[in-house]
Coordinates of C-alpha atoms and ligand atoms in Angstrom, one line a residue:
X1 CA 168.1 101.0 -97.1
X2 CA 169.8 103.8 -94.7
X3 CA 173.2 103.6 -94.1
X4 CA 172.8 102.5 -90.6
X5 CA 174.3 99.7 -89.4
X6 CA 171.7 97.4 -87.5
X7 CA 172.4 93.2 -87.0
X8 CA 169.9 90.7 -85.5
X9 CA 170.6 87.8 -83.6
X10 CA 167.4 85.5 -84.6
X11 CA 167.7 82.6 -82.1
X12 CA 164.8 80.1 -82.7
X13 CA 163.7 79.1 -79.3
X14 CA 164.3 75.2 -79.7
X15 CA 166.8 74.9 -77.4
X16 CA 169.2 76.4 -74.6
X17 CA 171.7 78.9 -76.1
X18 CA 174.5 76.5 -77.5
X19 CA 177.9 77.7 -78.0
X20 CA 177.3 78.3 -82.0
X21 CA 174.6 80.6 -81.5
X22 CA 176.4 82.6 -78.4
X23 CA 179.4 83.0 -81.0
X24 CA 176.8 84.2 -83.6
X25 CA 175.1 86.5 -81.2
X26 CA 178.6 87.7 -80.0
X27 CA 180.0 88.6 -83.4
X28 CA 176.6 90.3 -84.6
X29 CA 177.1 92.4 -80.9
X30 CA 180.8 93.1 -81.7
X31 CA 180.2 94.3 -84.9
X32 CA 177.5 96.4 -83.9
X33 CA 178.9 98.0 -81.0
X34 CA 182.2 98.8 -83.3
X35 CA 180.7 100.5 -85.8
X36 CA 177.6 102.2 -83.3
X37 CA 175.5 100.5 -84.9
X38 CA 172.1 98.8 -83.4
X39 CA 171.7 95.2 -82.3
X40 CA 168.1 93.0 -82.4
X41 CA 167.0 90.3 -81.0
X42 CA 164.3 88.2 -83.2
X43 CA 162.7 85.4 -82.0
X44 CA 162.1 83.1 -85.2
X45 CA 159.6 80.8 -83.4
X46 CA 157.6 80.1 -86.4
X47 CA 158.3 76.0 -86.1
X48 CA 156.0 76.0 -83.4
X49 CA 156.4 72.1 -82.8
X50 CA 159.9 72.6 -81.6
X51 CA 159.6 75.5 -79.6
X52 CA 160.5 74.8 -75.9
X53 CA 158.9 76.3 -73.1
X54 CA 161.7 78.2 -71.9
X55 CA 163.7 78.5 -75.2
X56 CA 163.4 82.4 -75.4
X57 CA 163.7 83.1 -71.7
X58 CA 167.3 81.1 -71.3
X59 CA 168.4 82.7 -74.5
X60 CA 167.8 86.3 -73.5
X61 CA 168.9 85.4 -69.9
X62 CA 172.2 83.4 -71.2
X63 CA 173.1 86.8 -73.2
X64 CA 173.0 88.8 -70.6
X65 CA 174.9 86.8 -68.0
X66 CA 177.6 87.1 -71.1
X67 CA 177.6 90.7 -71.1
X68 CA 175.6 91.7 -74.1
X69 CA 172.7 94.0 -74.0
X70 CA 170.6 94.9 -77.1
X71 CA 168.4 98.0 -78.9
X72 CA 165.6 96.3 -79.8
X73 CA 163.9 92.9 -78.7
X74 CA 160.9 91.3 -77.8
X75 CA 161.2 92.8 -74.3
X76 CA 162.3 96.3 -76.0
X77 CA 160.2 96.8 -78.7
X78 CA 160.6 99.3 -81.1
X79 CA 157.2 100.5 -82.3
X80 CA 158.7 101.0 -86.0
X81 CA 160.0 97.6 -86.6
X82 CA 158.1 95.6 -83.5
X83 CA 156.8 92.9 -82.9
X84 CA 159.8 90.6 -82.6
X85 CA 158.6 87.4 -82.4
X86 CA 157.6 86.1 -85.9
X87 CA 154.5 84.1 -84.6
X88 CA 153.1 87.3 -83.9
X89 CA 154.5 89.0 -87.3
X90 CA 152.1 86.0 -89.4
X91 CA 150.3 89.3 -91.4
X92 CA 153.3 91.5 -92.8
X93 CA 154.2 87.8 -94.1
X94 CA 151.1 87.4 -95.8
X95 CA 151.1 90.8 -97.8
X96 CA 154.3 89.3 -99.4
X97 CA 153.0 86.2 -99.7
X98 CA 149.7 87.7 -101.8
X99 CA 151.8 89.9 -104.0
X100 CA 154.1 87.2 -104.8
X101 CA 150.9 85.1 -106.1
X102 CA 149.8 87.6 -107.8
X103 CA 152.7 88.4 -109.4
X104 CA 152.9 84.7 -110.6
X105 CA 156.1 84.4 -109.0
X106 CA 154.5 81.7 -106.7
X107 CA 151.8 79.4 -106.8
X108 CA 149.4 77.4 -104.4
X109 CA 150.3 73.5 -104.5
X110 CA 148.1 70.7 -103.3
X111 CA 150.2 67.7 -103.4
X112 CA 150.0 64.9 -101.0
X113 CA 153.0 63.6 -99.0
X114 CA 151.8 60.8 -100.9
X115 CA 152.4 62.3 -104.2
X116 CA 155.4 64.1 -103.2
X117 CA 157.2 61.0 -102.0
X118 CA 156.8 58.9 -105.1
X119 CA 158.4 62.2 -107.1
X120 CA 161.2 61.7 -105.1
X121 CA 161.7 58.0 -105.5
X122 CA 160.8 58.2 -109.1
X123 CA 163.8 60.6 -109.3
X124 CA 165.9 58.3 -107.2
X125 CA 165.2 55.4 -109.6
X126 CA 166.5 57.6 -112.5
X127 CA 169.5 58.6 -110.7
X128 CA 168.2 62.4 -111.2
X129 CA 169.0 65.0 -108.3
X130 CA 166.1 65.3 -106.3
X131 CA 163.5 68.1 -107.5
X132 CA 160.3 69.2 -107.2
X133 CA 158.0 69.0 -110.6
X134 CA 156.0 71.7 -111.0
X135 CA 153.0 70.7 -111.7
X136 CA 151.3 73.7 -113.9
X137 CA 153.4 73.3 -116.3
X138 CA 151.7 75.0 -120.0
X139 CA 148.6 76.1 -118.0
X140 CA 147.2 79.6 -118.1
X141 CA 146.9 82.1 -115.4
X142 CA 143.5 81.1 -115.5
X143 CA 143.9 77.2 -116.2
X144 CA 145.7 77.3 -112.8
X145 CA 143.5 79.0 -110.6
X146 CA 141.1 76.5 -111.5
X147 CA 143.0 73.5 -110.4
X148 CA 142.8 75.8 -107.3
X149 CA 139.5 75.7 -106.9
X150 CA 139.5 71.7 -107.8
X151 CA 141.8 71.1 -105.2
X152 CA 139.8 73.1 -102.7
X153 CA 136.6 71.5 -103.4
X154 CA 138.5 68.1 -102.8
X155 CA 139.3 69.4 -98.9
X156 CA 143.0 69.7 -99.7
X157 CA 145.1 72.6 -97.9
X158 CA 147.9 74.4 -100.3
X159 CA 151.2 75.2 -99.3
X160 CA 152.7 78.0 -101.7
X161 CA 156.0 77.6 -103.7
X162 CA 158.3 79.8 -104.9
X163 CA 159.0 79.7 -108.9
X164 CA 162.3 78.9 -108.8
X165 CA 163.9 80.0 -112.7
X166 CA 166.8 76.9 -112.6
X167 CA 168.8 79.2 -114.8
X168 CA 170.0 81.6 -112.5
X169 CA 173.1 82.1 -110.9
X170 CA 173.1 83.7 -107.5
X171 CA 176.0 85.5 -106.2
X172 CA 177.0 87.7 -103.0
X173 CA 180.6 89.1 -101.7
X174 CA 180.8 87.2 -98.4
X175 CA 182.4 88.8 -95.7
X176 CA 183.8 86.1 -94.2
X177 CA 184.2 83.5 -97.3
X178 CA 184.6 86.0 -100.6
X179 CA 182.8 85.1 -103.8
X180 CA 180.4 82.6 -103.7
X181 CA 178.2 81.6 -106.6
X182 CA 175.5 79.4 -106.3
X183 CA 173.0 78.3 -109.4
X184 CA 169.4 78.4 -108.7
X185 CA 169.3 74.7 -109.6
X186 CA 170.8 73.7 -106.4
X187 CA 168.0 74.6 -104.1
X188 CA 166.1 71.1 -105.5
X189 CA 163.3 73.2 -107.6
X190 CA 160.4 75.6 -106.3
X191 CA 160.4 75.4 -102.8
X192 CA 157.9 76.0 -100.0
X193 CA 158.0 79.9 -99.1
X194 CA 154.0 79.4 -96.6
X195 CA 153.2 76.1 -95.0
X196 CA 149.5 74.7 -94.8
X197 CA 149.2 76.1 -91.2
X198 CA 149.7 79.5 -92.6
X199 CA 153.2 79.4 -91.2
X200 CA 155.7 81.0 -93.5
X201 CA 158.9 78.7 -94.0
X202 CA 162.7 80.5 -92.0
X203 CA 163.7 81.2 -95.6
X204 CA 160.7 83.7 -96.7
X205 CA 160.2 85.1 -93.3
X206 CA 163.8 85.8 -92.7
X207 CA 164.0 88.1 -95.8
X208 CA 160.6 89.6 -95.2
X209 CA 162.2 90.4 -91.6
X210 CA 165.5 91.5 -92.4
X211 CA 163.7 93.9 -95.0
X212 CA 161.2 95.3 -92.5
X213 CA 163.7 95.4 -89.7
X214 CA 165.9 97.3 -92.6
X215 CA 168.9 94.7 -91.1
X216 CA 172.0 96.0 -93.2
X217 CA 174.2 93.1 -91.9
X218 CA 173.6 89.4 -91.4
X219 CA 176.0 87.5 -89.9
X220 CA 175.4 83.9 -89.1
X221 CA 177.1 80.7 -89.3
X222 CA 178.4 78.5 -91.8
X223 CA 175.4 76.0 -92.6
X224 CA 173.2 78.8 -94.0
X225 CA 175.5 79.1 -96.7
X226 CA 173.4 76.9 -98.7
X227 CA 170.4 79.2 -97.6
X228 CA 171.0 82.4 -99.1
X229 CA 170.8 81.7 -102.7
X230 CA 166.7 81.1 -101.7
X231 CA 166.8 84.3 -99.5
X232 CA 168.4 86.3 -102.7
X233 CA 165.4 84.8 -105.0
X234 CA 162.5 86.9 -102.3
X235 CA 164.5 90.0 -102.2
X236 CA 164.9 90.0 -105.9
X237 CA 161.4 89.0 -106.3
X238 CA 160.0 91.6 -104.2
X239 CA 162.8 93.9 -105.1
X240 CA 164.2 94.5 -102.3
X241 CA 167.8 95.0 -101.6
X242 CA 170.2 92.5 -100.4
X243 CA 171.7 92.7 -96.9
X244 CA 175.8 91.9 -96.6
X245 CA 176.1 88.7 -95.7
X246 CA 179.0 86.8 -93.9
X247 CA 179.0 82.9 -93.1
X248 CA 181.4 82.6 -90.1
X249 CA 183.8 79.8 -89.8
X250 CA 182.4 76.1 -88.8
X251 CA 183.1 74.9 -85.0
X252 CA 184.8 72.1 -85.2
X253 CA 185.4 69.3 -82.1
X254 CA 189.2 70.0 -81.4
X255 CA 189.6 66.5 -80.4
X256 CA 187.7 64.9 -83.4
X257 CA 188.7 67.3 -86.0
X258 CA 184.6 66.9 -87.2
X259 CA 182.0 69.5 -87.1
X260 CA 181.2 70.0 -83.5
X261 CA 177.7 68.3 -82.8
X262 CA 174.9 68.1 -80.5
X263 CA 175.7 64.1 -80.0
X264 CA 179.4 65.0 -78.9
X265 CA 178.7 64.1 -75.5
X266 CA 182.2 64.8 -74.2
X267 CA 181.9 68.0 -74.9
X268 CA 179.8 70.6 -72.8
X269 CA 178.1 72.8 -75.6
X270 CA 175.5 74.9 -73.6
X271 CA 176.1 78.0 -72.2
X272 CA 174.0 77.4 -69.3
X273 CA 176.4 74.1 -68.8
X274 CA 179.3 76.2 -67.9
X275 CA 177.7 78.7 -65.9
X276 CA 176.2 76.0 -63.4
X277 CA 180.2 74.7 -63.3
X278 CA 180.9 78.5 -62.2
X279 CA 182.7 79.5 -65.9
X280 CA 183.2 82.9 -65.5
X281 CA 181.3 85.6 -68.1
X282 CA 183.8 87.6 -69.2
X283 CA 186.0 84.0 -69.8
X284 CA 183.1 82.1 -71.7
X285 CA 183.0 85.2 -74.3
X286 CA 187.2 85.5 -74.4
X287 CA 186.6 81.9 -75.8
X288 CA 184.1 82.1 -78.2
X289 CA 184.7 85.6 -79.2
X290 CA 188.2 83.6 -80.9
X291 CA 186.3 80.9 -82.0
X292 CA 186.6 81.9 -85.9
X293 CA 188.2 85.5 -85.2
X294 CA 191.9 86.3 -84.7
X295 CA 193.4 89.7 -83.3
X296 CA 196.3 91.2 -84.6
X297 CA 199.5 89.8 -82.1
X298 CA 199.7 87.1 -80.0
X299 CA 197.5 87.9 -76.6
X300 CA 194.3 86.1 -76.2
X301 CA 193.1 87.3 -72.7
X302 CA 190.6 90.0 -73.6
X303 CA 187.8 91.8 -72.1
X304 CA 184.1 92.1 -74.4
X305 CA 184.9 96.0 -73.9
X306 CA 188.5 95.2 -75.3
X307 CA 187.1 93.3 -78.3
X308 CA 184.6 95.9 -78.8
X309 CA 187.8 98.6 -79.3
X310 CA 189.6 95.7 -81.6
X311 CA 186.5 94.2 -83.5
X312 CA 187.0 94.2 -87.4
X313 CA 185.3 91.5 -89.3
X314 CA 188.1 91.3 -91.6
X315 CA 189.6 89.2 -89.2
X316 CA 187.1 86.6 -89.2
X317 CA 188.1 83.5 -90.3
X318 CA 187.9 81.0 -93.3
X319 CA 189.5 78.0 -91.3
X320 CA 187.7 75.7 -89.5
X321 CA 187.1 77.5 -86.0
X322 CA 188.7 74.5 -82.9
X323 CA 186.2 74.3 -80.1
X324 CA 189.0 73.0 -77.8
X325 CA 187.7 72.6 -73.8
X326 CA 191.8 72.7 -72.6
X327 CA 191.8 76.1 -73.8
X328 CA 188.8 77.2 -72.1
X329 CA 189.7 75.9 -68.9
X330 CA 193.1 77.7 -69.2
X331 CA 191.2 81.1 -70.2
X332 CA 188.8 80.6 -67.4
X333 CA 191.5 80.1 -64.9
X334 CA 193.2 83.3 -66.1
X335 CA 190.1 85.3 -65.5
X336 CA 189.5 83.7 -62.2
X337 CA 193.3 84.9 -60.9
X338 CA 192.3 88.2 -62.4
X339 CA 189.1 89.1 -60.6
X340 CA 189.8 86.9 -57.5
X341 CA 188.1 89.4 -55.1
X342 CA 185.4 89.6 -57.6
X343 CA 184.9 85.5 -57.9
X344 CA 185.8 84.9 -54.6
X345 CA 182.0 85.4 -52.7
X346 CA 181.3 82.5 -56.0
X347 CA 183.6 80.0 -54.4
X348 CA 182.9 80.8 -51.3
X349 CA 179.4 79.9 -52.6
X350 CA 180.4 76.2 -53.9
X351 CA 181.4 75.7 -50.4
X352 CA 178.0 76.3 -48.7
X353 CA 175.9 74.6 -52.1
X354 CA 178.3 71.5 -51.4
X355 CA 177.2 71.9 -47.9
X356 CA 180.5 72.2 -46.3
X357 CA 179.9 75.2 -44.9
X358 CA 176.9 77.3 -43.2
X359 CA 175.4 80.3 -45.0
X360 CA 175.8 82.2 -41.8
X361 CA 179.5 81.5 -41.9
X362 CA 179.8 82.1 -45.1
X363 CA 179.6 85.7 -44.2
X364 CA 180.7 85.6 -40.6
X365 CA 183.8 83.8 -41.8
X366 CA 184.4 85.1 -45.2
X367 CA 188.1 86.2 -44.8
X368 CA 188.7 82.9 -43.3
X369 CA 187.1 81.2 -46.3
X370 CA 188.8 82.8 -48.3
X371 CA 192.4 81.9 -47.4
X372 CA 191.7 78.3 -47.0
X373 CA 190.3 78.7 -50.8
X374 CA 193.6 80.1 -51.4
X375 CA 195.9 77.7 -49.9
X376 CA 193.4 74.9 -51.0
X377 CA 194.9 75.8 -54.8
X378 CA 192.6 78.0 -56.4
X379 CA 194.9 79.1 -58.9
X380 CA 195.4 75.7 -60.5
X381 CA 191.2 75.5 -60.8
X382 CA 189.4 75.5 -64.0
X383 CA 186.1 76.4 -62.4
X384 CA 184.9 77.8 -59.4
X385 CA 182.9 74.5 -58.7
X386 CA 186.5 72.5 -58.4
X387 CA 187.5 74.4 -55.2
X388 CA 185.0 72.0 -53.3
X389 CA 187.0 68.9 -53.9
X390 CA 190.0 70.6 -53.2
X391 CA 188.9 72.4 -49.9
X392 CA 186.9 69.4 -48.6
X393 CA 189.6 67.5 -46.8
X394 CA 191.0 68.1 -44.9
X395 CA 189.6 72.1 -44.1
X396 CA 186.1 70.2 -43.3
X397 CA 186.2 66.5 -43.1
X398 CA 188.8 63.9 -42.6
X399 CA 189.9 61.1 -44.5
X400 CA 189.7 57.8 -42.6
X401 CA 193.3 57.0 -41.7
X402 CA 195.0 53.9 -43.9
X403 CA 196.8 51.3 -43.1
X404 CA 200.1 52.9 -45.0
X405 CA 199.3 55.8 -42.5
X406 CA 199.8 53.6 -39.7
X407 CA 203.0 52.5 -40.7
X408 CA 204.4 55.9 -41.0
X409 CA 203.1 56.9 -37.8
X410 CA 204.0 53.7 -35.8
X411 CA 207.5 53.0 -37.0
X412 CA 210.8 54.3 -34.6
X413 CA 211.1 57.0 -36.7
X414 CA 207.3 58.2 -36.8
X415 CA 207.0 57.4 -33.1
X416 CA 209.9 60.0 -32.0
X417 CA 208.7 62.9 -34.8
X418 CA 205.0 62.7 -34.0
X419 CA 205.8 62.7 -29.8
X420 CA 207.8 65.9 -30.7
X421 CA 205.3 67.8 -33.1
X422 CA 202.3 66.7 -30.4
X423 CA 204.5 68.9 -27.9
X424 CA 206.0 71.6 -29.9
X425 CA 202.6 72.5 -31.7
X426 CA 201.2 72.2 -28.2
X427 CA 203.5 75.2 -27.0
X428 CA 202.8 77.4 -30.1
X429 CA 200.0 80.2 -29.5
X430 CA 196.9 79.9 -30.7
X431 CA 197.3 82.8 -33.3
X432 CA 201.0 81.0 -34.9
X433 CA 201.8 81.7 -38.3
X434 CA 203.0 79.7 -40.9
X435 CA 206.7 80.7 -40.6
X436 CA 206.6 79.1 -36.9
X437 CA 204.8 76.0 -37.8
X438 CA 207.9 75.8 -40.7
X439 CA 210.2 76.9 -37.5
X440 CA 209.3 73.9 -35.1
X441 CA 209.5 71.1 -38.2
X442 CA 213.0 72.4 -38.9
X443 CA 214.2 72.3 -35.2
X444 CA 212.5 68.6 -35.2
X445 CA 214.8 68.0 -38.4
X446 CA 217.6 68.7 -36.4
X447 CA 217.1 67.7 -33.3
X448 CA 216.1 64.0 -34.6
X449 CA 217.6 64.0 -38.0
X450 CA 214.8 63.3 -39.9
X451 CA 213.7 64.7 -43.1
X452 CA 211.8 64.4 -46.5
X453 CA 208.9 62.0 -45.9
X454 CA 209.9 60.6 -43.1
X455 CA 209.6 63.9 -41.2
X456 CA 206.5 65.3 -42.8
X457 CA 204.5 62.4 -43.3
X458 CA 204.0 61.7 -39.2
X459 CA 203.2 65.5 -38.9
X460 CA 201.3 65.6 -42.0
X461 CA 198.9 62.4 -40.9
X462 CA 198.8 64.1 -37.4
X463 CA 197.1 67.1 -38.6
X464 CA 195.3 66.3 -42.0
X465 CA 194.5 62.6 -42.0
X466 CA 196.6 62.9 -45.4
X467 CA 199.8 62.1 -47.0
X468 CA 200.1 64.6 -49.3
X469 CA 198.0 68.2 -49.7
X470 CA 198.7 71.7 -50.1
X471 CA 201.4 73.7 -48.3
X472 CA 201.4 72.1 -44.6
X473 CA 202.5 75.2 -42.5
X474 CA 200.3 76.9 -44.5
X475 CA 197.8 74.8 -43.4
X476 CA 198.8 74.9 -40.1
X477 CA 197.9 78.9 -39.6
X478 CA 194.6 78.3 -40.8
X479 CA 193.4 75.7 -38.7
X480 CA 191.7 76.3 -35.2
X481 CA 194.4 74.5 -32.5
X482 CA 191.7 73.2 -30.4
X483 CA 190.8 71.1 -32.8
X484 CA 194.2 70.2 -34.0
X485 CA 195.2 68.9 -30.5
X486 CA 192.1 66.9 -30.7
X487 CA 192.8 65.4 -33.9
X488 CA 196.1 64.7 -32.7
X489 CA 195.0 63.0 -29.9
X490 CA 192.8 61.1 -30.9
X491 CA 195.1 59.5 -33.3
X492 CA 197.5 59.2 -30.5
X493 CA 195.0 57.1 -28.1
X494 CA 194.1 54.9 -31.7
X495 CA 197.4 53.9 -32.7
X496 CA 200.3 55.1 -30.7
X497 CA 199.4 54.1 -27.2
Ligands
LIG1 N1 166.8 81.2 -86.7 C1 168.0 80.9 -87.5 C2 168.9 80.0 -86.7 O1 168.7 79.8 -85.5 C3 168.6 82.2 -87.8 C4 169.3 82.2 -89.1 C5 169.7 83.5 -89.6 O2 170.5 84.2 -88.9 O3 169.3 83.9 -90.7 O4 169.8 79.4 -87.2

C-alpha cells in the first residue's frame, strides 16, 4: 500500500442521503482534504432489490449542494481504479472468489432455506448461539468436490462461504474507539462471501474494493463495528493489508436519548428534507460536521473551509453523538444573519413559491422585498421557508377584522385615536419614514392622552387588520399610502360610521 492517503464514501443507493451517511461522507472529505489526501465515491449497489431509482443521483447531488467535491467517482472515473459502481466491478470479485476456493479457504454450499432454517431452530432448541454447520466436515478435497457435482446434478445453485477458523481473535487500533478485539466465533460460523445470483455479499466486496482502490483509511459509522472482524478474515486470506479503520460515534435522538432511527418521525433525517425547508449548506454541514467531532474552544459556527484548516480525527468522539433539531435551527439562523445578501434572493423566493408575490416583482421589487423580509423578523427564522408566514399578513393579505377589533376601534377612546391617525397619516407624504409615523403617534399621545394599547391598537387595526405584529412605524414606511388610506377607509365606512 503507498503512503497516500485516499478515503471512500461508499453510499449504497437504497435511499436519499440521510444525515448518518452525510456525516460519514463529511468526515471521510475532512480528513482527506486535511491531510491532501484523495476522496472516492463508490456506489455499493450490489443488493440490487433495494436499489432505488434515483438513489445514486440524490446522493451525489445532496453532496454537492453540501459543499463537497470528490477525485474519483462514478462520474470521474479513474481508469486505474474505475469502475465505481460495484454491479459493474462483478469480475475482479470473482478472481478472489476463485482463488479463495481454490485455496480451500472457501467452499461452494448447496443448502436449502429449508435446511438452513431448521439448523437454526435446532440450535435455538439447544439454547446454542446461532451458527452455521459446515457441512464437509472430515471430507477430502476431492470428497467435496463431488458433493459439488451431486448437488449440481440435483439443479441446486451454491452460494460460497468463507471458512471461518472459530479460534481466532481479530484485532485493529480504532481510530475513533481504541483497541477492539473481537473472536472469530462471533460472526455466527462461515458466512456467505458470493450469493447464488453471482452477487458478492458488502463484506467481501468491500475488502476486495478497498484493496483495489488501495483505500488507506475507512471511516464509517458505528454499526460496522461488528463487520470488520469478517473484512479482516479476506484481507488476511488473500493477504492483503488492512486499511485503518475508525467507527465514528452513534447518532443518537437528543430528545429520546436512543439511537436515532428511520421510524423517528419527529425528526427530519434527510438531507434533501432540509434543503426543500431552505436549510442553508454551509449550516447543514456546521451541524453534522459536530455530530461526533469536537474542536478545541468553545465556538461552533464554522465554515467546511474552516473545518478543513481544524480537522484532526483525534477529536472524534467516543460518546454518543446528540442529533438535537434546536441546535440546528439556532446554527441555521446564524448562517442566515451571516450571508443575508447571499440568502436573501432564497427568501425572496419562498415569497413567489407561496404565491404571494409575482416573479416579475420579485425582481422589479427586490429592494422592497427585501425590507419587508427584514422588518417581517427574519432574524428570529429557522429557515428561509418561515419568512412566508411571517410576511403574509399583513405585507400581502389581511386578516378578517374580529369582534375584539371592533371593540378597540369603536370605544370613546378608539373613536378619538383612529379620527386623529386617519388625518395625520393623511397629511404625511407619500415617501414618510418611520421616525414620522413614530412622530405623529406621539403627538396623538399627547394631544389625547392615550397610550400603551389603547393608542396603538386603533392605529395598529387601522393599518394591519392586526393586534400585534412587527415594529408598526416600521411598517408604516414600507407600505404604499394609497392603499393604507384605503384600508383605513374602508374600515371607517364598516364600523365607525
Ligand atoms: N455501503 C455501506 C453503507 O452504506 C458502506 C460501509 C463501509 O463504509 O464499509 O453502510
Amino acid at each position: 500500500m503507498s503512503d497516500k492517503i485516499r478515503v471512500r464514501y461508499a453510499p449504497s443507493p437504497t435511499g436519499h442521503l440521510h444525515i448518518g451517511n452525510a456525516r460519514t461522507a463529511i468526515f471521510n472529505w475532512l480528513f482527506a482534504r486535511h491531510n491532501g489526501g484523495e476522496f472516492i465515491i463508490r456506489i455499493e449497489d450490489t443488493d440490487l432489490a433495494r436499489n432505488i431509482e434515483d438513489g445514486e443521483r440524490s446522493q451525489l447531488d445532496n453532496l454537492k449542494w453540501l459543499g463537497l467535491d470528490w477525485d474519483e467517482a462514478p462520474d470521474k472515473p479513474n481508469a486505474k481504479y474505475a469502475p465505481y459502481r460495484q454491479s459493474e466491478r462483478k469480475d475482479s470479485y470473482q478472481v478472489y472468489i476463485d482463488e479463495l476456493l481454490a485455496k480451500g479457504l472457501a467452499y461452494k454450499s448447496y443448502k436449502t432455506s429449508e435446511q438452513l432454517t431448521a439448523e437454526r431452530e435446532a440450535q435455538q432448541a439447544a439454547k446454542q448461539a446461532p451458527h452455521y454447520v459446515y457441512e464437509y466436515e472430515g471430507l477430502t478435497n476431492e470428497e467435496r468436490e463431488a458433493k459439488y457435482a451431486e448437488f449440481e446434478a440435483q439443479g441446486l445453485k451454491p452460494v460460497v462461504r468463507f471458512r471461518v477458523d472459530d479460534d481466532k481473535v481479530y484485532a485493529w487500533d480504532d481510530i475513533v474507539k481504541g483497541r477492539i478485539e473481537i473472536g472469530a466465533k462471533e460472526v455466527g460460523g462461515d458466512w456467505v462471501i458470493q450469493k447464488a445470483d453471482g452477487m458478492p455479499t458488502y463484506n467481501f466486496a468491500v475488502v476486495v474494493d478497498d484493496h483495489l482502490m488501495e483505500i488507506s483509511h475507512v471511516l464509517r459509522g458505528d454499526d460496522h463495528v461488528s463487520n470488520t472482524p469478517k473484512q479482516m478474515m479476506i484481507y488476511e486470506a488473500l493477504g492483503w493489508d488492512v486499511p485503518k479503520f475508525g467507527h465514528m460515534a452513534l447518532i443518537i435522538n437528543a430528545e429520546t436519548g436512543k439511537k436515532l432511527s428511520k421510524r423517528d418521525n419527529n425528526v427530519l433525517q434527510f438531507v434533501e428534507q432540509y434543503r426543500e425547508l431552505g436549510y442553508q449548506p454551509q449550516a447543514m454541514v456546521n451541524f453534522i460536521g459536530l455530530l461526533g467531532w469536537s474542536p478545541v474552544g468553545e465556538d461552533e459556527i464554522f465554515s467546511l473551509q474552516e473545518f478543513v484548516e481544524m480537522f484532526d480525527e483525534k477529536r472524534l468522539t467516543k460518546a454518543n453523538a446528540k442529533f438535537d433539531q434546536k441546535k440546528l435551527e439556532w446554527i441555521n439562523n446564524q448562517w442566515m444573519r451571516r450571508d443575508k445578501e447571499k440568502v436573501m434572493p432564497q427568501l425572496i423566493n419562498e415569497l413567489v413559491q407561496a404565491g404571494l408575490v409575482s416573479e416579475a416583482d420579485a425582481v422589479a421589487k427586490a429592494d422592497w422585498l427585501a425590507k419587508v423580509i427584514e422588518v417581517a423578523g427574519v432574524d428570529g427564522i429557522s429557515y428561509t421557508k418561515e419568512i412566508v408566514e411571517l410576511a403574509r399578513k399583513p405585507f400581502f393579505e389581511l386578516s378578517d377584522i374580529t369582534p375584539d377589533m371592533v371593540e378597540w376601534l369603536t370605544s370613546d377612546e378608539g373613536r378619538a385615536v383612529f379620527n386623529a391617525w386617519e388625518a395625520r397619516y393623511a397629511a404625511l407624504p407619500a415617501d414618510a419614514k418611520a421616525a414620522d409615523y413614530m412622530d405623529v403617534i406621539r403627538s396623538i399621545q399627547t394631544d389625547l392622552e392615550v397610550k400603551g394599547r389603547p393608542l396603538w391598537n386603533p392605529i395598529r387595526i387601522a393599518t394591519t387588520h392586526e393586534v400585534q405584529g412587527p415594529n408598526l412605524p416600521e411598517m408604516l414606511e414600507l407600505f404604499d399610502k394609497d392603499q393604507v388610506l384605503a384600508t383605513m377607509a374602508a374600515v371607517r365606512e364598516q364600523y365607525l360610521n
